[in-house]
mmCIF file of C-alpha atoms and ligand atoms in Angstrom:
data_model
loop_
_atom_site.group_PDB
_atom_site.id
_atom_site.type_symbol
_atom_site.label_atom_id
_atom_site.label_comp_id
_atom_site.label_asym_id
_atom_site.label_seq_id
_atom_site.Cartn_x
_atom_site.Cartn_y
_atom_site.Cartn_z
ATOM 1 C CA UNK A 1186 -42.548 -184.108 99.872
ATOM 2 C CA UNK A 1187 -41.346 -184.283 103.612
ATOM 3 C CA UNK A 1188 -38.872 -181.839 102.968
ATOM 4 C CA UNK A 1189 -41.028 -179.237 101.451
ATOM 5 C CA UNK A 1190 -43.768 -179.746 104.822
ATOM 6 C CA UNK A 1191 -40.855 -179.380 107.202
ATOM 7 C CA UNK A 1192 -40.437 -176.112 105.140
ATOM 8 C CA UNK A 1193 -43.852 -175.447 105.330
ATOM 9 C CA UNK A 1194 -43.483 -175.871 109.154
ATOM 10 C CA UNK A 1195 -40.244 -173.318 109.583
ATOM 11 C CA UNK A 1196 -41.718 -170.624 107.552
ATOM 12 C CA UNK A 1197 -44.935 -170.965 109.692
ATOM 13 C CA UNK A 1198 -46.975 -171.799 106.748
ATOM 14 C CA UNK A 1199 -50.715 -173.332 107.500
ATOM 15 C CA UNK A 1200 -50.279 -177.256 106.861
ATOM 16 C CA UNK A 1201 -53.653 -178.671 105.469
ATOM 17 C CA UNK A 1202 -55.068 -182.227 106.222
ATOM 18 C CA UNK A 1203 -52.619 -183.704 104.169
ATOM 19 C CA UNK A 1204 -49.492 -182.585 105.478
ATOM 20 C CA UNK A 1205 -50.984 -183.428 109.030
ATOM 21 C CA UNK A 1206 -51.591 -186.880 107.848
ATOM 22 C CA UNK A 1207 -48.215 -187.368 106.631
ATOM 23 C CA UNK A 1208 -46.714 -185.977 109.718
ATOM 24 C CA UNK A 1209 -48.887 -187.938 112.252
ATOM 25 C CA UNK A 1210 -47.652 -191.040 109.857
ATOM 26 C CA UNK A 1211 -43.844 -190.451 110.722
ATOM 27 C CA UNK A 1212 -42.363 -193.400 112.348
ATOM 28 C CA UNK A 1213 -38.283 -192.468 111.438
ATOM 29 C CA UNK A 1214 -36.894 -191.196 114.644
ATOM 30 C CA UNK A 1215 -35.226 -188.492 113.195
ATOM 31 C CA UNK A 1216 -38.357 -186.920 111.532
ATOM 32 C CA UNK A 1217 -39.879 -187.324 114.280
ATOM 33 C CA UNK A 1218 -37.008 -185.509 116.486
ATOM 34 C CA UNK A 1219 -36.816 -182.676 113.735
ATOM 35 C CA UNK A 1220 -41.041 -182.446 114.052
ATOM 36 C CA UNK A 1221 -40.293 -182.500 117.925
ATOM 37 C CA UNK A 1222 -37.822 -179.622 118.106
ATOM 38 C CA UNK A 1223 -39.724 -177.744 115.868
ATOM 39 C CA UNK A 1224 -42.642 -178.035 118.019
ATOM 40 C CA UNK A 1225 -40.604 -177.262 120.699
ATOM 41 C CA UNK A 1226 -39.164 -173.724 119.184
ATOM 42 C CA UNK A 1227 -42.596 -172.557 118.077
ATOM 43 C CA UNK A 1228 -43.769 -173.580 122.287
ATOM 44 C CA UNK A 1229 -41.291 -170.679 123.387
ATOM 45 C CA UNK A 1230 -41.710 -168.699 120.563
ATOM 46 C CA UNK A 1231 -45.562 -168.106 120.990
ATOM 47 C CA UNK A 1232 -45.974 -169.230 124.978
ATOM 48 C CA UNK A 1233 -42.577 -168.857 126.719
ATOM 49 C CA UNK A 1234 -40.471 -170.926 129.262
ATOM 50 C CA UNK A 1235 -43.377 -170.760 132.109
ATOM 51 C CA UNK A 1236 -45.260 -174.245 132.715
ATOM 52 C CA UNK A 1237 -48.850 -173.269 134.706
ATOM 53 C CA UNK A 1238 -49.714 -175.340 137.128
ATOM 54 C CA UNK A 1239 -53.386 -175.834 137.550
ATOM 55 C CA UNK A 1240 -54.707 -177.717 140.431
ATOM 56 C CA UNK A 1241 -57.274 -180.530 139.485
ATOM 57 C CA UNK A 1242 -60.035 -181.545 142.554
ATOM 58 C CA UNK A 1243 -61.945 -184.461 141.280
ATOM 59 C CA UNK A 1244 -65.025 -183.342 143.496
ATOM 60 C CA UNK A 1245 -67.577 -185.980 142.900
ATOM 61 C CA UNK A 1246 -67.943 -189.141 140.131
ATOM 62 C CA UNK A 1247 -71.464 -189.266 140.038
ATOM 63 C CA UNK A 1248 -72.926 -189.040 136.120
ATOM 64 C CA UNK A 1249 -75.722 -189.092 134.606
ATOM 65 C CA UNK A 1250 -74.381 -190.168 131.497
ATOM 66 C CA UNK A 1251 -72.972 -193.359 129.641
ATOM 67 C CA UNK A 1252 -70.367 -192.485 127.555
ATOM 68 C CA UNK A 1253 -69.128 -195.442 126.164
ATOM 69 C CA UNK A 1254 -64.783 -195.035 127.047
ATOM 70 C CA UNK A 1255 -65.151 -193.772 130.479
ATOM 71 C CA UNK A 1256 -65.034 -195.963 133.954
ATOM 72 C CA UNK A 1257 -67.699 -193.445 135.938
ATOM 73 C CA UNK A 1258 -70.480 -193.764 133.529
ATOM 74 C CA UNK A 1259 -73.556 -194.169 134.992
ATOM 75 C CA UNK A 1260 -73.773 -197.602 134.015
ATOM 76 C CA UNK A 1261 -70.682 -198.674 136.116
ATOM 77 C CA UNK A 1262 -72.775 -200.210 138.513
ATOM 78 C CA UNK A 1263 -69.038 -201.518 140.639
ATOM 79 C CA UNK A 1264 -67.523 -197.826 139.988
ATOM 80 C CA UNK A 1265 -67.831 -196.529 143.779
ATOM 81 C CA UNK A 1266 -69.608 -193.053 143.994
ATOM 82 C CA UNK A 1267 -68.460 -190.188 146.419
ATOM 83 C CA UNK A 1268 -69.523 -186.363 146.167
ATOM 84 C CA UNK A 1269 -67.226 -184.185 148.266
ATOM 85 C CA UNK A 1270 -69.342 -181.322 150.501
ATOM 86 C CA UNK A 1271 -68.738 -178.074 150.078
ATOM 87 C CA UNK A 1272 -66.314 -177.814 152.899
ATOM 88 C CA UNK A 1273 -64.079 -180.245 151.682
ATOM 89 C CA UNK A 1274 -63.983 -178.426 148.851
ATOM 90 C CA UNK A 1275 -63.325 -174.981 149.720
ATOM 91 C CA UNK A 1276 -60.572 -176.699 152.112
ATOM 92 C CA UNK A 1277 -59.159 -178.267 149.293
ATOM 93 C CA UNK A 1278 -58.857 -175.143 147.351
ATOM 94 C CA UNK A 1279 -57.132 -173.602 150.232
ATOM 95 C CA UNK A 1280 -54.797 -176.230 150.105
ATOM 96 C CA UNK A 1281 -54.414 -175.639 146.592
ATOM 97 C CA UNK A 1282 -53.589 -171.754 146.989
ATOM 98 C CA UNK A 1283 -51.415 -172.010 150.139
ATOM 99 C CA UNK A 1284 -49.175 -174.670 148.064
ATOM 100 C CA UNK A 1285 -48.837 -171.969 145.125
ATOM 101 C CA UNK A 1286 -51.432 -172.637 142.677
ATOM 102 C CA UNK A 1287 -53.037 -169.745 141.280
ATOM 103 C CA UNK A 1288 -55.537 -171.786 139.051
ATOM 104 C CA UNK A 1289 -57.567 -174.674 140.392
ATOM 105 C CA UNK A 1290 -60.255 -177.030 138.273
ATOM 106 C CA UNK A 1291 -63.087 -178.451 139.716
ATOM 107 C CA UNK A 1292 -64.015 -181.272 137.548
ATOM 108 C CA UNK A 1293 -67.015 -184.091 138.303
ATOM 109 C CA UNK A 1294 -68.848 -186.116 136.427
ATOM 110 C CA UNK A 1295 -72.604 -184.647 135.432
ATOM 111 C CA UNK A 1296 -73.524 -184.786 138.903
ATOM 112 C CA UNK A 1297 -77.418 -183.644 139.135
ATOM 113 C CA UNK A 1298 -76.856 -182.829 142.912
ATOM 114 C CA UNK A 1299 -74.537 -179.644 141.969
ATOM 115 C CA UNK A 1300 -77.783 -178.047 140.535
ATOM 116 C CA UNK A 1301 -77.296 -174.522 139.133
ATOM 117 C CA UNK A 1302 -77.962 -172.801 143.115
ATOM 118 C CA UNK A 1303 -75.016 -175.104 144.525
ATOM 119 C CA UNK A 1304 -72.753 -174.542 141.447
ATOM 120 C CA UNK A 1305 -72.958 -170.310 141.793
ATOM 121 C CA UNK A 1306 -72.481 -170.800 145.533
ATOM 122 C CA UNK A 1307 -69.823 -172.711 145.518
ATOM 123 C CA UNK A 1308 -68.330 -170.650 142.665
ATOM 124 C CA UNK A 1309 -68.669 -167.734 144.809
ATOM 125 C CA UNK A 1310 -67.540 -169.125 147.882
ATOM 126 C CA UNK A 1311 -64.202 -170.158 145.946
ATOM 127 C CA UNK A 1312 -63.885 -166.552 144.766
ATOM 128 C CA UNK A 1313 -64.364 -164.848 148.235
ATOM 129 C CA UNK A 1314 -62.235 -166.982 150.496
ATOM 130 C CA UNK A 1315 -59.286 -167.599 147.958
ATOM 131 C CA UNK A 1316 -57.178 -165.470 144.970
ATOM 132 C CA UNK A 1317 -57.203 -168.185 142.704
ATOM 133 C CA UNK A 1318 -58.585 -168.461 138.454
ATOM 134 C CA UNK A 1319 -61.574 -171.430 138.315
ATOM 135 C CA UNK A 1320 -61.743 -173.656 136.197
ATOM 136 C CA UNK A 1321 -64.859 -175.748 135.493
ATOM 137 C CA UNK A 1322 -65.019 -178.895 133.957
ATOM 138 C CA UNK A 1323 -68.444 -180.467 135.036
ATOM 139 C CA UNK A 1324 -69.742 -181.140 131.404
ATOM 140 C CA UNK A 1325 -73.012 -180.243 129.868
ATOM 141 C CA UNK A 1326 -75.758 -177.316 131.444
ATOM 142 C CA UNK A 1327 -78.285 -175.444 130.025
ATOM 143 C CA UNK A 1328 -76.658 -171.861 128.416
ATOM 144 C CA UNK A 1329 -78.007 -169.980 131.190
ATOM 145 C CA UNK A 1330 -76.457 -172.259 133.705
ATOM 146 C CA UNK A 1331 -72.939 -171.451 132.109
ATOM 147 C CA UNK A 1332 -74.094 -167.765 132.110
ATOM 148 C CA UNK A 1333 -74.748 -168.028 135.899
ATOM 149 C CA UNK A 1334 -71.451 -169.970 136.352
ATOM 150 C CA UNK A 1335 -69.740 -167.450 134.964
ATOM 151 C CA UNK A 1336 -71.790 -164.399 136.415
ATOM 152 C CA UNK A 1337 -70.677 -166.152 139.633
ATOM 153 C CA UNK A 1338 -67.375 -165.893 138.985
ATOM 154 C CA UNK A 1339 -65.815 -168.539 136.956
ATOM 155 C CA UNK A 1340 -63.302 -168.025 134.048
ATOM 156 C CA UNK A 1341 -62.352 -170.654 132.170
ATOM 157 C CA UNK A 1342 -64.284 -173.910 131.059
ATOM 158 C CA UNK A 1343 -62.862 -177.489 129.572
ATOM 159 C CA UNK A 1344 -65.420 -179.144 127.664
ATOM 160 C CA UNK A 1345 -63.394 -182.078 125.269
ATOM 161 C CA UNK A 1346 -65.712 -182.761 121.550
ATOM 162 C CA UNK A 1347 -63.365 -186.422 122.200
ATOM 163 C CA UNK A 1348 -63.639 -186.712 118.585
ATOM 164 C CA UNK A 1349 -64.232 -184.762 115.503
ATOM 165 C CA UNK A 1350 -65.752 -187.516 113.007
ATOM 166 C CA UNK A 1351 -69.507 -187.397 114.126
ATOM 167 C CA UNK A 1352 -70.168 -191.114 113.675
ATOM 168 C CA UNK A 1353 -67.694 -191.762 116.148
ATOM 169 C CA UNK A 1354 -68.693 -189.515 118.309
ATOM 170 C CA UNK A 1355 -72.585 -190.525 117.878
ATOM 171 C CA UNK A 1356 -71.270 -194.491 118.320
ATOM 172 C CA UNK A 1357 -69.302 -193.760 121.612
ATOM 173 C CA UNK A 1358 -71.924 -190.789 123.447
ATOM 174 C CA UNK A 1359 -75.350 -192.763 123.589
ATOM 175 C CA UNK A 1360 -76.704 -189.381 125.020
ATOM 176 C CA UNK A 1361 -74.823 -186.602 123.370
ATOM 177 C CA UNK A 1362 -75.155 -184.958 120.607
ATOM 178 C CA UNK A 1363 -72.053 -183.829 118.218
ATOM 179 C CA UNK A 1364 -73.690 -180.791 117.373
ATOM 180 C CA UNK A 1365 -74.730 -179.979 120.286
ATOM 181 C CA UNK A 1366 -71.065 -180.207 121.866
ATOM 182 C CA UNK A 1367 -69.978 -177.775 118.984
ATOM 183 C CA UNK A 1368 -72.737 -175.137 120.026
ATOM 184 C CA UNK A 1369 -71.755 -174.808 123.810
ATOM 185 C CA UNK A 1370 -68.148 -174.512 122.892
ATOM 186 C CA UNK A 1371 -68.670 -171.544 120.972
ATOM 187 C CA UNK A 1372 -71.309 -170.466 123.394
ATOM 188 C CA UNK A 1373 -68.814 -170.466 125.983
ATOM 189 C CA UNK A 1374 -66.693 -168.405 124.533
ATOM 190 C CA UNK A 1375 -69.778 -165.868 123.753
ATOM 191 C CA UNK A 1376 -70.247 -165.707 127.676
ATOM 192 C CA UNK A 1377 -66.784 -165.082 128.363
ATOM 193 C CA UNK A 1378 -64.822 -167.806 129.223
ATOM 194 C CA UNK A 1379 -61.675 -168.758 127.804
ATOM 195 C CA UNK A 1380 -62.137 -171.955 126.919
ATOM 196 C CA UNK A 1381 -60.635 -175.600 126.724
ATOM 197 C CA UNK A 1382 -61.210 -178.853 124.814
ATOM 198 C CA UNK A 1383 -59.796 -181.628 123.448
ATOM 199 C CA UNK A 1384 -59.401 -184.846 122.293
ATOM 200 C CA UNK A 1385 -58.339 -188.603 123.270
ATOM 201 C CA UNK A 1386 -55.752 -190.220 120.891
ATOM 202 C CA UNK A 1387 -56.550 -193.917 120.167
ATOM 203 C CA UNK A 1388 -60.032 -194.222 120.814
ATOM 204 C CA UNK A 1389 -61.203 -197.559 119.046
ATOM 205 C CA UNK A 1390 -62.159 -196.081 115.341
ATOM 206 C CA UNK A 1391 -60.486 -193.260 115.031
ATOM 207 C CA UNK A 1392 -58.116 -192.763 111.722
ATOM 208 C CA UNK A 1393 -55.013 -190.660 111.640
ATOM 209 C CA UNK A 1394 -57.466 -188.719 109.298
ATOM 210 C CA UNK A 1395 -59.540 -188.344 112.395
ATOM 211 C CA UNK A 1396 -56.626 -187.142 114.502
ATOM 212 C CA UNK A 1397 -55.888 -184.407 111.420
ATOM 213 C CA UNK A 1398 -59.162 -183.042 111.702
ATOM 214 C CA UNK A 1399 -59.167 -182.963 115.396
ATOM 215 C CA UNK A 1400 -55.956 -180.637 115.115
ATOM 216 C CA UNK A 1401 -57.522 -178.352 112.352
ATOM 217 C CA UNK A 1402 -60.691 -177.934 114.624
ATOM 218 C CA UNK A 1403 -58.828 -176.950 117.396
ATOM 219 C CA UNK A 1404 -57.219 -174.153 115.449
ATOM 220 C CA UNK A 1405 -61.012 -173.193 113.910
ATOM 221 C CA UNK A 1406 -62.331 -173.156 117.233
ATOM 222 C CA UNK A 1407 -60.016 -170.571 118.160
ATOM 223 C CA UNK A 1408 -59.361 -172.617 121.398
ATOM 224 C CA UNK A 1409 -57.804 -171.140 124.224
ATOM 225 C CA UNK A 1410 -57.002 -174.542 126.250
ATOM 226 C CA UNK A 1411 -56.521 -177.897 124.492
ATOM 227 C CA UNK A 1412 -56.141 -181.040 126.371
ATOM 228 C CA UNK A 1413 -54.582 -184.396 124.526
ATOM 229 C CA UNK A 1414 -54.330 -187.704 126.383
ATOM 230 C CA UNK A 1415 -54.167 -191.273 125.015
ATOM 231 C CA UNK A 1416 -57.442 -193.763 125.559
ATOM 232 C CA UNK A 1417 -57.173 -196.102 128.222
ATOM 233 C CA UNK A 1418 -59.015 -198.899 128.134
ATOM 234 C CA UNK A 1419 -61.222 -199.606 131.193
ATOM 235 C CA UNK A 1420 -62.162 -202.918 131.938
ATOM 236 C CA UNK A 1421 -65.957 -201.526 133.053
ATOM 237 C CA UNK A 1422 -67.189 -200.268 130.348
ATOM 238 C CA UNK A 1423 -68.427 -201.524 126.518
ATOM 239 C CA UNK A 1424 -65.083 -200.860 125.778
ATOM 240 C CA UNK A 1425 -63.510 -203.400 126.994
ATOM 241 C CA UNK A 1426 -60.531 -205.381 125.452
ATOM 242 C CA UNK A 1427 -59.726 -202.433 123.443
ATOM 243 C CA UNK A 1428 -56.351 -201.279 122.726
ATOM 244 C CA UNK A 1429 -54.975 -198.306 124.526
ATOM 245 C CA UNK A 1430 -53.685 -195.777 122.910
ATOM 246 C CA UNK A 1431 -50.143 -195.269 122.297
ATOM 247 C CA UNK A 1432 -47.840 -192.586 123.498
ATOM 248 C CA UNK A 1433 -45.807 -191.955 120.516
ATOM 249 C CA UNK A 1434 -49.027 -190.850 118.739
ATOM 250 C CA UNK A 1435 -50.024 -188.604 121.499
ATOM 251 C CA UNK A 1436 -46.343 -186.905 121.296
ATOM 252 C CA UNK A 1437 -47.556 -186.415 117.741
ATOM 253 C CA UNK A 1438 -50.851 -184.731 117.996
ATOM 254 C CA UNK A 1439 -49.313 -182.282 120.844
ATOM 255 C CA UNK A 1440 -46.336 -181.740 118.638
ATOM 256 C CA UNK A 1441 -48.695 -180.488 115.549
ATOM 257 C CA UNK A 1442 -51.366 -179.187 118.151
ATOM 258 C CA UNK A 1443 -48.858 -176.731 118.743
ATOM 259 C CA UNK A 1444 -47.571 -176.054 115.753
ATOM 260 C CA UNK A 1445 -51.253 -175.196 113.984
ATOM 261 C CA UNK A 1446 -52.505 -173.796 117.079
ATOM 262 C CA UNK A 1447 -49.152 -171.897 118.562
ATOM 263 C CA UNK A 1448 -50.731 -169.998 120.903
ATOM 264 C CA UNK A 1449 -53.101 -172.499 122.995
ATOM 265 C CA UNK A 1450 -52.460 -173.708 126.479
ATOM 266 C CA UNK A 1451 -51.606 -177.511 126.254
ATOM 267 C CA UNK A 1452 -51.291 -179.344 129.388
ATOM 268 C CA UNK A 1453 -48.784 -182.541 129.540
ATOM 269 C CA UNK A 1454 -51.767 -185.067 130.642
ATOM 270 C CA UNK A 1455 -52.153 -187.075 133.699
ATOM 271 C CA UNK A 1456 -53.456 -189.825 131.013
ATOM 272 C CA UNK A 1457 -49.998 -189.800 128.783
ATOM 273 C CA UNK A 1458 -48.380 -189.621 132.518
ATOM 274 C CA UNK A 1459 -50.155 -193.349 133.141
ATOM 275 C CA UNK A 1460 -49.067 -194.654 130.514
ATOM 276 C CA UNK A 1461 -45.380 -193.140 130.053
ATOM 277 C CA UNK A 1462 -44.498 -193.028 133.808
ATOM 278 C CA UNK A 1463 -41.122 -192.584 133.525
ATOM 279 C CA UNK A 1464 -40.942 -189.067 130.932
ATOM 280 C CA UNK A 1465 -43.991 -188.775 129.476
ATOM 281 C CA UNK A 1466 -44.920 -185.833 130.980
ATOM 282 C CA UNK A 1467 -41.641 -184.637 130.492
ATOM 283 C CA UNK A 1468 -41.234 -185.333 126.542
ATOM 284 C CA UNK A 1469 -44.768 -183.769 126.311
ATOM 285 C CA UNK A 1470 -43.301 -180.459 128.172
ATOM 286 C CA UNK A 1471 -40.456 -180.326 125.006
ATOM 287 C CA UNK A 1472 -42.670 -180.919 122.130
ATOM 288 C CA UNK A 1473 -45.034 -178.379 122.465
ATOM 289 C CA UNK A 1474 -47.101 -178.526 125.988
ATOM 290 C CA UNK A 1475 -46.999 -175.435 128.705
ATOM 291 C CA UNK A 1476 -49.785 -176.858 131.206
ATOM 292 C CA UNK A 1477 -49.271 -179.469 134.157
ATOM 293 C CA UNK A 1478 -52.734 -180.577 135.976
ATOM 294 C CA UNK A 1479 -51.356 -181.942 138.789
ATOM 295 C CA UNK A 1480 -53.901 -183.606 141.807
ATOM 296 C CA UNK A 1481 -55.245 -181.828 144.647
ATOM 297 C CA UNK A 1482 -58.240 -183.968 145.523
ATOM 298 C CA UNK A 1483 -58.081 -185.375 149.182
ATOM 299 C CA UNK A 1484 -56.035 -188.773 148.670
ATOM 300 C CA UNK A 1485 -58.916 -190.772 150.442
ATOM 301 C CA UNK A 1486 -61.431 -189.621 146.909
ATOM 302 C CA UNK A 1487 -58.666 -189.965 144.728
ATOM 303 C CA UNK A 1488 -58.745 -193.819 143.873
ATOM 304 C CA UNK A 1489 -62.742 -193.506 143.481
ATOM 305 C CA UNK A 1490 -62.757 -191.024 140.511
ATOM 306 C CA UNK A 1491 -61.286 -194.486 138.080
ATOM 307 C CA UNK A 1492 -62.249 -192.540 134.577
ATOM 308 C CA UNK A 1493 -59.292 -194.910 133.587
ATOM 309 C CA UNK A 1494 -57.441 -197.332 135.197
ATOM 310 C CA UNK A 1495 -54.477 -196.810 137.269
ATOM 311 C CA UNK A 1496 -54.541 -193.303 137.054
ATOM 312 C CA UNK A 1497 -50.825 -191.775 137.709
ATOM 313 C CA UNK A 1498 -49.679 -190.902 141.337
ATOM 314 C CA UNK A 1499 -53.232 -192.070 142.879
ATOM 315 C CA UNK A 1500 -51.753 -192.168 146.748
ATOM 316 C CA UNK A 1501 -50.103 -189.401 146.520
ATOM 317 C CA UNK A 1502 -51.399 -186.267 148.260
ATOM 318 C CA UNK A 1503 -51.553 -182.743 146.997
ATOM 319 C CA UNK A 1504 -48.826 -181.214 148.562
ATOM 320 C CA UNK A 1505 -46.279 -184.185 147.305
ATOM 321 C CA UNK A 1506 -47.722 -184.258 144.197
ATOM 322 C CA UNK A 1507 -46.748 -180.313 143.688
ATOM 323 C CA UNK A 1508 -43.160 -180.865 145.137
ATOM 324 C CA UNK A 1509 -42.565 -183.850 142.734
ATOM 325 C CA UNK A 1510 -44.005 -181.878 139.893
ATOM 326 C CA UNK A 1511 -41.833 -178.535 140.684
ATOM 327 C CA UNK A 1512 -38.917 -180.029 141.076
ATOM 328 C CA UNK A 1513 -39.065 -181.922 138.210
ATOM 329 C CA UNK A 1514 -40.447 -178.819 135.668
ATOM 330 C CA UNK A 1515 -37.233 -177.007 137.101
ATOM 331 C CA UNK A 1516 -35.188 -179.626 136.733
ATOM 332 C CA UNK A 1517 -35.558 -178.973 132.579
ATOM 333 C CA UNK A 1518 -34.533 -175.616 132.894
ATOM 334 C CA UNK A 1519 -38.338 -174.324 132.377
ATOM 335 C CA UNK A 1520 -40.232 -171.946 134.587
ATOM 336 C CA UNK A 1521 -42.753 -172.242 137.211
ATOM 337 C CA UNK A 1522 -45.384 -169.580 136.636
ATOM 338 C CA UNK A 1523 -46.390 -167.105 139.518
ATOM 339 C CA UNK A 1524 -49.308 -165.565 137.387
ATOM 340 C CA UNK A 1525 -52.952 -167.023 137.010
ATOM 341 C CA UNK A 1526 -51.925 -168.089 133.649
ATOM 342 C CA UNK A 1527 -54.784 -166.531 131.552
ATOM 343 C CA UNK A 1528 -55.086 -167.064 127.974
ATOM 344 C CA UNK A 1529 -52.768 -165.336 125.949
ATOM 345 C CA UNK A 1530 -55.818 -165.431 123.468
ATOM 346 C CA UNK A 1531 -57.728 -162.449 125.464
ATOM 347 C CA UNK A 1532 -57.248 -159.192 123.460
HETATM 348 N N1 SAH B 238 -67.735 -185.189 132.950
HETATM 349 C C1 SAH B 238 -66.875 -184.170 132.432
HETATM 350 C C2 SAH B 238 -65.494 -184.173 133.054
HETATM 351 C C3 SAH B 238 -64.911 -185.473 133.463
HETATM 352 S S1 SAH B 238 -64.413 -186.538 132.146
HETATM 353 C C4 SAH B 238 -66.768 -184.291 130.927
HETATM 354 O O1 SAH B 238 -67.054 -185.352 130.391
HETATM 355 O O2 SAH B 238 -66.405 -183.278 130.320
HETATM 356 C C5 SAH B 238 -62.960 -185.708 131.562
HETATM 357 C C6 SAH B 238 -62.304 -186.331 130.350
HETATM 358 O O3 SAH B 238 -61.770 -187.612 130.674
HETATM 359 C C7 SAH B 238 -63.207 -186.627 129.176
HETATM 360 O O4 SAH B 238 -63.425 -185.464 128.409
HETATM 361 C C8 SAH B 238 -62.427 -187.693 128.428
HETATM 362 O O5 SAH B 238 -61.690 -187.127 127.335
HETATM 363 C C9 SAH B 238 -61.467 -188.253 129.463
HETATM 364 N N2 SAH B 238 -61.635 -189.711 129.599
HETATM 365 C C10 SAH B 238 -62.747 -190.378 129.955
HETATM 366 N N3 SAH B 238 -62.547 -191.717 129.896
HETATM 367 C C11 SAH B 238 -61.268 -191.899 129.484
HETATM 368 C C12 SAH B 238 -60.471 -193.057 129.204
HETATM 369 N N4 SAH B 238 -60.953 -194.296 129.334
HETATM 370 N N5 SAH B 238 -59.200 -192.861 128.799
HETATM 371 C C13 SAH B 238 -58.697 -191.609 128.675
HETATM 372 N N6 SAH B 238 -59.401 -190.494 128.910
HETATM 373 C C14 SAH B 238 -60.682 -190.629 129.308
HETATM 374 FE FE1 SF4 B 239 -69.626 -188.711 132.603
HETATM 375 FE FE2 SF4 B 239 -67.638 -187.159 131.623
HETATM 376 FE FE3 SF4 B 239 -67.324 -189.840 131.979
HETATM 377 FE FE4 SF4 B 239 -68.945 -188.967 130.035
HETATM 378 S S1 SF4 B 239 -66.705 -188.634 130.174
HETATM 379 S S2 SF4 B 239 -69.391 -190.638 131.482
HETATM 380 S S3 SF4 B 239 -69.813 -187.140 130.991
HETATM 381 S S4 SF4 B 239 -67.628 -188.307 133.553
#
């Protein structure tokens, strides 16, 4: 039965539910280092040796919404709330592109401040003083807002659905809409952008059947970006006393992420980077990622934006963050990519 999935896998056969299942159920550690190296061949078979590095600037935690897993929701009333101006942020992008990065993401909570005016000039500020690929991930606008965004000059959009089984994701967004999600992804990707989502692995509820599902929507989405990270549990929130989630299942969803998807960008989290310190990023890098997000937001912001707790290198600044990072990507014999690191989805 394994045998003939592992066949499956080699001959680059679709795997259905079942075989996902069965594969996100592995526990042996050589399956699971067989699964890994396949992962691993079909990584530099379909997205080569470079790792992109994308700049992340947290630029402000405000939100107008109460998601149920996440420590900046509006009804944090002890989570501390900062908004960067729009000089600190076009300083931080220059940071950003003097240190090398050729892609940066500003991501915020749904901060009503940035209305649709302050987004597009922002957006267009960004363009004209640096040469840098933008990345928003700023959640949910109208569908002319994205239009504007991306009129403005914006190319690429991260928008996670968190969780494919719609009573889950009903039970943990008080004011979101599964549907809805699914609409603006594709609507996106209508406008232009080359889009990102993903998941979290472990969030109280969710069945490996989940997690199969997740991986088989990714691939029907025709994503071009798809971020996995574990849940961590924050102590704010109705979440609380939770289990995290665990690392070896995360390896597991990137692994088969890859291996459905081939082509996406996956990015070794900052989340499976909290809670694997030592080589998680690393281990995600060899079984199927090809994306680092590492942290550019001024060091003084950094500890404020507490989506989860303890959040990985917080007091560290950008530009040791990025030498760390380097050193270490090069260290594995991969690649540092020089390019902006566009989709390899774009006809
Ligand atoms: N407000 C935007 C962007 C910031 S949140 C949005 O929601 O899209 C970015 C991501 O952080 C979310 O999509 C979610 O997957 C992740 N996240 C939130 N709380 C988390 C937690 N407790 N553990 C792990 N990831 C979390
Ligand atoms: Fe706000 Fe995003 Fe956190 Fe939800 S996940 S509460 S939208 S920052």
């Amino acid at each position: 039965m394994l045998k003939e999935i592992f066949h499956k896998i080699e001959h680059e056969y679709n795997l259905n539910k079942e075989n996902l299942v069965t594969l996100l159920s592995l526990e042996n550690p050589d399956d699971l280092a067989l699964l890994f190296s396949l992962a691993d061949r079909c990584r530099r078979k379909y997205v080569g040796e470079d790792v992109h590095l994308r700049g992340l600037i947290e630029f402000s935690n405000y939100c107008r919404k109460n998601c149920h897993y996440c420590g900046i929701r509006r009804g944090n009333q002890k989570a501390q709330r900062y908004r960067m101006t729009k000089k600190e942020i076009l300083i931080t992008v220059s940071t950003a592109e003097k240190l090398g990065y050729k892609t940066v993401v500003l991501q915020s909570g749904e901060d009503t401040y940035f209305t649709i005016e302050r987004m597009t000039d922002l957006i267009k500020e960004i363009k004209k003083q640096s040469d840098v690929a933008l990345t928003l991930s700023i959640g949910e606008r109208s569908n002319e807002d994205y239009q504007r965004m991306y009129q403005a000059g914006a190319n690429r959009f991260l928008l996670r659905f968190e969780t494919s089984n719609q009573d889950l994701y009903q039970k943990l967004h008080p004011d979101s809409n599964y549907e809805e999600r699914m609409t603006i992804l594709r609507r996106l990707k209508e406008i232009g952008y080359q889009v990102g989502s993903g998941i979290m692995v472990g969030i109280p509820g969710q069945t490996k059947e989940d997690l199969a599902a997740d991986i088989l929507k990714f691939k029907e989405l025709e994503l071009d970006m798809v971020g996995i990270g574990p849940y961590i549990c924050h102590q704010n929130t109705p979440l609380v006393g939770s289990p995290n989630g665990t690392v070896e299942m995360t390896f597991k969803t990137i692994a088969l992420t890859r291996i459905v998807t081939r082509t996406a960008y996956i990015p070794a989290t900052t989340a499976l980077a909290t809670l694997s310190p030592k080589d998680g990023r690393k281990k995600a890098l060899q079984l199927g990622a090809n994306v680092v997000m590492p942290n550019v937001t001024p060091l003084k912001y950094q500890a404020f934006y507490d989506i989860y707790p303890a959040k990985e290198y917080s007091g560290e600044d950008a530009e040791q963050n990025y030498h760390k990072i380097s050193k270490e990507i090069l260290a594995m014999g991969r690649l540092i990519s020089h390019d902006y690191g566009h989709s390899l989805m774009i006809p």
